[in-house]
Coordinates of C-alpha atoms in Angstrom, one line a residue:
X1 CA 209.1 96.7 119.6
X2 CA 209.7 98.4 115.8
X3 CA 208.4 96.3 113.1
X4 CA 210.3 97.4 110.2
X5 CA 211.6 95.1 107.9
X6 CA 214.6 93.0 108.4
X7 CA 216.9 90.3 107.8
X8 CA 214.9 88.2 110.0
X9 CA 211.4 90.2 109.7
X10 CA 208.5 90.8 107.6
X11 CA 205.4 92.9 108.7
X12 CA 202.5 91.3 106.4
X13 CA 199.0 93.9 106.2
X14 CA 196.7 90.7 105.7
X15 CA 197.9 86.6 104.8
X16 CA 197.7 85.8 101.2
X17 CA 199.1 82.5 99.7
X18 CA 202.6 84.0 99.7
X19 CA 203.1 84.1 102.8
X20 CA 204.6 79.8 102.7
X21 CA 207.6 81.6 100.6
X22 CA 208.5 84.0 103.9
X23 CA 208.5 80.8 105.6
X24 CA 211.0 79.0 103.7
X25 CA 212.8 81.8 103.1
X26 CA 213.4 82.2 106.7
X27 CA 214.0 78.1 107.2
X28 CA 216.0 78.6 104.5
X29 CA 218.5 81.0 106.4
X30 CA 219.0 82.4 109.8
X31 CA 215.2 81.9 111.2
X32 CA 212.9 84.9 111.7
X33 CA 209.6 86.2 112.4
X34 CA 206.7 86.9 110.1
X35 CA 204.1 89.6 111.6
X36 CA 200.4 89.4 109.8
X37 CA 198.6 92.2 110.9
X38 CA 201.9 95.3 110.5
X39 CA 201.8 97.1 107.3
X40 CA 204.6 97.8 105.5
X41 CA 206.0 100.6 106.9
X42 CA 205.3 98.9 110.7
X43 CA 202.3 100.2 111.7
X44 CA 199.9 98.2 113.5
X45 CA 196.5 97.0 111.7
X46 CA 195.4 93.9 112.9
X47 CA 193.8 91.0 111.5
X48 CA 190.4 90.2 112.5
X49 CA 190.0 86.8 113.1
X50 CA 193.7 85.6 114.5
X51 CA 193.0 82.1 115.3
X52 CA 190.9 81.6 111.4
X53 CA 194.0 82.8 110.2
X54 CA 196.8 80.7 112.3
X55 CA 194.6 78.4 110.9
X56 CA 194.8 78.7 107.4
X57 CA 199.1 79.4 107.1
X58 CA 199.0 76.8 109.4
X59 CA 197.4 74.2 106.7
X60 CA 199.1 76.6 103.8
X61 CA 203.0 75.4 105.1
X62 CA 202.1 71.7 105.9
X63 CA 201.0 71.5 102.2
X64 CA 203.2 73.2 100.2
X65 CA 206.6 73.7 102.3
X66 CA 209.1 69.9 101.8
X67 CA 210.4 69.4 103.9
X68 CA 207.6 69.5 106.7
X69 CA 208.7 72.7 108.5
X70 CA 206.6 72.0 111.6
X71 CA 208.7 71.6 114.2
X72 CA 210.3 74.9 113.2
X73 CA 207.5 76.9 113.6
X74 CA 205.4 78.7 116.5
X75 CA 202.1 80.3 116.3
X76 CA 201.4 82.9 118.8
X77 CA 198.8 85.6 118.7
X78 CA 199.7 89.0 120.2
X79 CA 197.5 92.3 121.6
X80 CA 199.1 95.1 120.7
X81 CA 197.0 98.9 120.8
X82 CA 193.8 97.1 121.3
X83 CA 194.0 95.4 118.3
X84 CA 195.8 91.3 117.5
X85 CA 197.8 90.5 115.3
X86 CA 199.9 86.8 114.0
X87 CA 203.1 86.2 115.1
X88 CA 205.0 83.7 113.1
X89 CA 208.1 83.0 114.5
X90 CA 210.4 80.6 111.7
X91 CA 213.6 78.9 113.0
X92 CA 217.0 77.8 110.6
X93 CA 216.2 74.6 109.5
X94 CA 218.3 71.7 110.3
X95 CA 217.3 70.2 106.5
X96 CA 217.8 72.9 103.8
X97 CA 216.5 73.9 101.2
X98 CA 213.0 74.4 102.6
X99 CA 211.3 74.6 98.9
X100 CA 208.1 75.0 97.2
X101 CA 206.3 71.3 97.1
X102 CA 204.6 72.5 93.5
X103 CA 207.8 73.9 92.3
X104 CA 210.3 71.7 93.6
X105 CA 213.9 72.2 94.3
X106 CA 214.7 74.9 91.8
X107 CA 215.0 79.1 92.4
X108 CA 211.2 79.0 91.6
X109 CA 210.7 76.7 94.7
X110 CA 213.7 78.0 96.6
X111 CA 214.0 81.0 98.6
X112 CA 216.5 82.7 101.1
X113 CA 216.4 85.9 102.5
X114 CA 218.7 88.7 101.1
X115 CA 218.9 91.9 103.7
X116 CA 215.6 91.8 104.0
X117 CA 213.8 90.8 101.3
X118 CA 212.9 87.1 100.4
X119 CA 214.0 86.1 97.4
X120 CA 213.9 82.8 94.8
X121 CA 217.9 80.7 95.5
X122 CA 220.0 80.6 92.4
X123 CA 221.0 76.9 91.5
X124 CA 224.5 77.0 93.3
X125 CA 222.7 77.9 96.4
X126 CA 220.8 75.3 96.3
X127 CA 223.6 72.9 95.6
X128 CA 225.8 74.5 98.1
X129 CA 222.1 73.4 100.5
X130 CA 221.8 70.6 100.0
X131 CA 225.7 69.7 100.3
X132 CA 225.5 71.3 103.9
X133 CA 222.6 69.0 104.9
X134 CA 222.9 66.2 103.3
X135 CA 226.8 65.4 103.1
X136 CA 229.3 64.1 100.3
X137 CA 227.7 61.6 99.4
X138 CA 226.1 62.0 95.2
X139 CA 223.3 59.7 95.8
X140 CA 221.8 59.8 99.0
X141 CA 221.8 63.9 98.3
X142 CA 218.4 65.6 97.4
X143 CA 217.8 66.0 93.9
X144 CA 217.1 69.4 92.4
X145 CA 214.8 67.1 89.9
X146 CA 211.9 66.7 92.0
X147 CA 209.4 66.4 89.4
X148 CA 210.6 62.0 88.9
X149 CA 208.5 59.4 87.2
X150 CA 210.3 55.0 87.1
X151 CA 207.7 53.7 83.4
X152 CA 211.1 52.2 82.1
X153 CA 212.7 51.4 85.4
X154 CA 209.4 49.0 86.6
X155 CA 210.1 47.8 83.5
X156 CA 213.5 46.4 83.8
X157 CA 212.0 45.2 87.9
X158 CA 209.6 43.1 86.0
X159 CA 212.1 40.9 83.8
X160 CA 213.3 40.1 87.6
X161 CA 209.9 39.3 88.5
X162 CA 210.5 42.2 91.5
X163 CA 207.3 44.4 91.6
X164 CA 208.6 48.4 91.1
X165 CA 206.5 50.6 93.4
X166 CA 206.8 53.3 96.6
X167 CA 207.6 51.1 99.3
X168 CA 209.9 49.1 97.7
X169 CA 211.1 53.3 96.2
X170 CA 211.6 53.4 99.5
X171 CA 213.2 51.2 100.8
X172 CA 215.9 51.5 98.3
X173 CA 216.7 55.2 99.0
X174 CA 214.9 56.2 95.7
X175 CA 213.2 58.0 98.6
X176 CA 213.9 59.9 101.8
X177 CA 211.4 59.3 104.7
X178 CA 210.6 63.5 103.9
X179 CA 208.6 61.9 101.0
X180 CA 212.1 63.4 99.0
X181 CA 213.5 62.3 95.5
X182 CA 217.0 61.7 96.5
X183 CA 220.0 61.4 93.7
X184 CA 219.5 57.9 93.3
X185 CA 216.0 58.2 92.7
X186 CA 217.2 60.2 90.1
X187 CA 219.4 57.8 88.3
X188 CA 217.4 55.8 88.0
X189 CA 214.4 57.3 86.6
X190 CA 213.2 58.7 83.2
X191 CA 214.3 61.4 83.8
X192 CA 218.1 60.7 84.1
X193 CA 220.1 63.4 82.6
X194 CA 222.4 61.5 82.4
X195 CA 223.9 59.6 79.4
X196 CA 226.5 57.2 77.0
X197 CA 228.2 58.2 74.5
X198 CA 229.5 54.9 71.9
X199 CA 231.3 55.5 69.2
X200 CA 233.0 53.3 66.5
X201 CA 236.0 54.0 64.5
X202 CA 237.7 53.2 61.6
X203 CA 241.7 52.1 62.7
X204 CA 243.7 52.7 65.6
X205 CA 242.7 56.7 66.1
X206 CA 239.6 58.6 66.7
X207 CA 239.9 60.3 62.7
X208 CA 236.8 58.8 60.7
X209 CA 233.1 58.0 62.8
X210 CA 232.1 54.5 61.9
X211 CA 228.8 55.2 64.0
X212 CA 227.6 56.8 67.0
X213 CA 224.5 56.6 69.4
X214 CA 223.7 58.5 72.6
X215 CA 222.1 56.5 75.3
X216 CA 219.8 57.7 77.5
X217 CA 217.1 56.7 79.7
X218 CA 217.2 54.8 83.7
X219 CA 221.2 53.6 84.3
X220 CA 219.4 50.6 84.2
X221 CA 218.1 50.8 81.3
X222 CA 220.8 52.2 79.5
X223 CA 223.3 49.2 80.7
X224 CA 221.2 46.8 78.8
X225 CA 221.2 48.8 75.9
X226 CA 224.1 49.6 75.2
X227 CA 225.9 45.7 75.9
X228 CA 223.1 44.9 73.5
X229 CA 224.4 47.3 71.1
X230 CA 228.3 46.4 71.9
X231 CA 227.8 43.1 71.3
X232 CA 225.6 43.9 68.0
X233 CA 229.2 46.0 66.7
X234 CA 231.9 43.6 64.8
X235 CA 235.1 45.3 64.2
X236 CA 236.1 41.8 62.3
X237 CA 233.7 39.0 61.7
X238 CA 232.9 38.2 58.0
X239 CA 237.1 39.8 57.1
X240 CA 239.8 37.5 56.3
X241 CA 243.0 36.4 58.1
X242 CA 244.3 34.8 54.5
X243 CA 243.1 31.8 55.9
X244 CA 239.3 31.4 56.7
X245 CA 237.1 34.1 58.7
X246 CA 237.5 34.5 61.9
X247 CA 235.5 33.2 64.7
X248 CA 234.1 34.2 68.1
X249 CA 233.9 37.5 69.5
X250 CA 236.0 40.6 69.4
X251 CA 234.7 40.9 73.1
X252 CA 235.2 38.1 75.4
X253 CA 231.3 38.3 76.2
X254 CA 231.9 38.6 80.5
X255 CA 235.2 41.1 80.1
X256 CA 232.5 43.1 78.0
X257 CA 229.4 43.0 80.5
X258 CA 231.4 43.2 83.8
X259 CA 233.6 46.0 82.4
X260 CA 230.3 48.3 81.6
X261 CA 228.9 47.4 85.1
X262 CA 232.3 48.7 86.4
X263 CA 231.7 52.3 84.0
X264 CA 228.1 52.6 84.8
X265 CA 227.8 52.0 89.2
X266 CA 231.1 53.5 90.1
X267 CA 230.9 56.4 88.5
X268 CA 231.1 59.6 90.2
X269 CA 227.7 61.1 89.3
X270 CA 228.3 64.6 90.5
X271 CA 230.2 65.0 87.1
X272 CA 228.0 66.0 84.1
X273 CA 229.6 64.7 81.4
X274 CA 228.5 61.7 79.7
X275 CA 230.5 58.2 80.3
X276 CA 232.3 57.8 76.6
X277 CA 232.8 53.9 74.6
X278 CA 235.2 54.4 72.2
X279 CA 235.6 51.6 69.3
X280 CA 238.7 51.2 67.6
X281 CA 239.9 48.1 65.5
X282 CA 242.1 46.5 68.0
X283 CA 240.6 47.8 71.0
X284 CA 237.8 49.4 73.2
X285 CA 238.0 52.4 75.8
X286 CA 235.6 53.3 78.1
X287 CA 235.8 56.6 80.2
X288 CA 233.6 57.2 83.5
X289 CA 234.6 60.3 85.4
X290 CA 235.7 60.7 89.2
X291 CA 238.6 58.5 88.9
X292 CA 238.7 56.2 91.9
X293 CA 236.6 56.1 94.8
X294 CA 238.7 57.7 98.0
X295 CA 241.0 55.3 99.4
X296 CA 241.2 53.1 96.4
X297 CA 244.0 53.1 94.1
X298 CA 244.9 51.2 90.4
X299 CA 247.3 48.4 92.0
X300 CA 243.3 47.8 95.0
X301 CA 242.0 47.5 91.7
X302 CA 243.7 45.0 89.7
X303 CA 243.6 42.7 92.7
X304 CA 240.2 42.7 93.3
X305 CA 239.1 45.6 96.3
X306 CA 236.6 47.2 95.5
X307 CA 235.0 50.1 97.3
X308 CA 231.9 51.9 95.6
X309 CA 231.2 55.8 96.4
X310 CA 227.6 55.1 94.7
X311 CA 226.6 51.8 97.2
X312 CA 223.2 52.2 97.1
X313 CA 223.3 51.8 93.1
X314 CA 225.3 49.1 93.2
X315 CA 223.5 46.6 95.6
X316 CA 220.4 47.6 93.2
X317 CA 222.2 46.0 90.7
X318 CA 223.2 42.7 92.5
X319 CA 219.8 42.4 94.0
X320 CA 218.3 42.4 90.8
X321 CA 221.5 39.4 90.0
X322 CA 223.3 42.2 87.2
X323 CA 226.4 42.2 89.4
X324 CA 226.5 39.4 91.3
X325 CA 229.1 39.6 93.8
X326 CA 230.3 42.7 94.7
X327 CA 234.1 43.4 93.8
X328 CA 234.7 40.0 90.9
X329 CA 234.0 42.2 88.5
X330 CA 237.6 42.8 87.7
X331 CA 238.6 39.2 88.4
X332 CA 236.3 38.1 85.9
X333 CA 238.0 40.3 83.4
X334 CA 240.8 39.3 84.1
X335 CA 240.1 35.6 83.9
X336 CA 238.1 36.1 80.7
X337 CA 241.4 37.6 78.8
X338 CA 244.0 34.4 80.9
X339 CA 244.9 33.3 76.9
X340 CA 245.3 35.6 75.7
X341 CA 248.6 38.1 74.8
X342 CA 246.9 41.4 75.0
X343 CA 245.5 42.4 78.7
X344 CA 243.1 44.5 79.6
X345 CA 244.5 48.5 81.1
X346 CA 243.5 50.2 83.6
X347 CA 245.0 54.7 83.6
X348 CA 243.8 56.4 86.1
X349 CA 242.8 60.3 86.7
X350 CA 241.7 63.1 89.4
X351 CA 238.6 62.7 87.7
X352 CA 238.3 60.1 85.1
X353 CA 238.9 56.4 85.0
X354 CA 240.0 54.9 81.2
X355 CA 239.2 51.0 81.0
X356 CA 241.4 49.6 78.0
X357 CA 240.1 46.4 76.1
X358 CA 242.0 44.6 73.5
X359 CA 240.6 43.4 70.7
X360 CA 241.2 39.7 70.7
X361 CA 241.0 39.2 67.2
X362 CA 242.7 42.6 65.9
X363 CA 246.3 40.2 66.2
X364 CA 244.8 37.5 63.8
X365 CA 243.5 40.2 61.1
X366 CA 247.3 41.9 60.8
X367 CA 248.8 39.1 60.5
X368 CA 249.7 38.2 56.3
X369 CA 249.8 34.8 55.4
X370 CA 251.3 33.2 52.2
X371 CA 249.3 30.3 50.3
X372 CA 251.2 27.4 51.4
X373 CA 250.7 28.5 54.9
X374 CA 247.3 29.0 54.7
X375 CA 247.2 25.5 52.9
X376 CA 248.8 24.6 56.6
X377 CA 246.3 26.4 58.9
X378 CA 243.3 25.4 56.7
X379 CA 244.5 21.3 57.8
X380 CA 244.8 22.2 61.2
X381 CA 240.5 23.0 61.4
X382 CA 240.4 19.4 60.8
X383 CA 242.5 18.2 62.9
X384 CA 243.9 18.9 66.5
X385 CA 248.0 18.2 64.9
X386 CA 250.3 18.2 61.7
X387 CA 253.9 16.5 61.5
X388 CA 256.5 17.9 59.3
X389 CA 255.8 15.1 56.9
X390 CA 251.9 15.9 56.4
X391 CA 252.6 19.4 55.4
X392 CA 255.3 18.2 52.7
X393 CA 252.7 16.2 51.4
X394 CA 250.8 18.5 51.4
X395 CA 252.4 21.1 49.6
X396 CA 254.7 19.1 47.3
X397 CA 257.6 20.3 48.8
X398 CA 261.0 19.9 49.8
X399 CA 262.1 18.9 53.3
X400 CA 263.6 22.4 53.1
X401 CA 261.0 24.5 51.6
X402 CA 258.5 22.0 54.4
X403 CA 260.6 23.2 56.8
X404 CA 260.8 27.2 55.8
X405 CA 257.1 27.2 55.6
X406 CA 256.8 25.7 59.6
X407 CA 259.2 28.4 60.5
X408 CA 257.5 31.5 58.8
X409 CA 254.0 30.2 60.8
X410 CA 256.4 29.7 63.6
X411 CA 257.5 33.2 63.1
X412 CA 254.3 35.0 63.1
X413 CA 253.1 33.1 67.0
X414 CA 250.1 31.0 65.1
X415 CA 252.1 27.4 65.5
X416 CA 253.6 25.8 68.6
X417 CA 255.5 22.3 69.0
X418 CA 254.3 19.6 70.9
X419 CA 257.0 16.4 71.4
X420 CA 260.9 15.5 70.7
X421 CA 262.3 14.0 67.7
X422 CA 260.3 11.5 65.6
X423 CA 257.2 12.8 67.7
X424 CA 257.9 16.2 66.8
X425 CA 254.1 17.6 65.8
X426 CA 252.9 21.5 65.2
X427 CA 250.1 22.5 66.2
X428 CA 247.7 25.5 66.5
X429 CA 248.3 28.5 69.4
X430 CA 244.9 29.5 71.4
X431 CA 244.3 33.3 69.3
X432 CA 245.0 36.6 71.1

């Protein structure tokens, strides 16, 4: 037998700490054999104490390599020309990529066999290995970043009276059976790289910025911070329709909450782009990446049918009481707009999901009123209905002028009629 270096054979003159890189490279490739006590030219040098060398290599592999490779490696001693050499047979691993625990899933920690050398694997190769082993479910795949902390998420759990520890993290799927952080762990970690960007604009286009914010951190923290920020924004408060300041929220809180939850828990996090929220005078647009989960279309969404690509993430939000019942979010949004003319809209492309919430005060802002009309509306702030006679007396107008004022208010869609003949009364229409 020859001991020349090849794609599946690595000679080592003596034991060195970097032998773990060779084991990782073979496990991530097609497997191979390492011979300790053979120099680079294939000459037999031998080792002094084969049993001790095997023990050291086994310990090194167990303490520095993840996932565990003990089932992939077989150690033995061979005697060649009266000299002991150590043979390490490494099988192709079913849980690649294997990596140096101290370095993590990055080029400095992952190695593959390229020709007759063990080399660092670039990120695209690492992602390919992860996808091949873990499948296409993003939240269940191993995170490229293995140096994760969960301080903010622990605080969020504490808000709900729930402790957060390794046992719970494992049960939720943040840590795999091999003690490796998953992408779900990444999403709830302090190191989460996904962000939500919020921008408020003057008018109905993106021409003029009024404010912009970027929210980082674990998704639970982002949800709380973004929802609080959106609630604090008020495009129309302290502005007059010509009658009185507009009262009430621009966006029903229930609809705002559910739309934000939808953008967070259902987006495709395999895309690196931020979730985008744009606020205009007449609407709010929420854009999340990834389109719809497979098997769902826009009609299904409007009917309340829900199938998330992030089932474990949804369950965590549900367990914390942030999502009351899976699949009811859209119905809650539509119910919140039941008395409004403008309705939420959904637009879907292959790569993005656009959800639009109308500003329920925008229509009121767009209408101007004469002094006589303002007087009638102020009267209706203090009583539920008015008659033609009430208006005539209030404004000291002729019957013809009174009728014109009432007709103008009806054209502006703020009054509706109740009753007939002498029992006719006029009431305010619901806003929106």
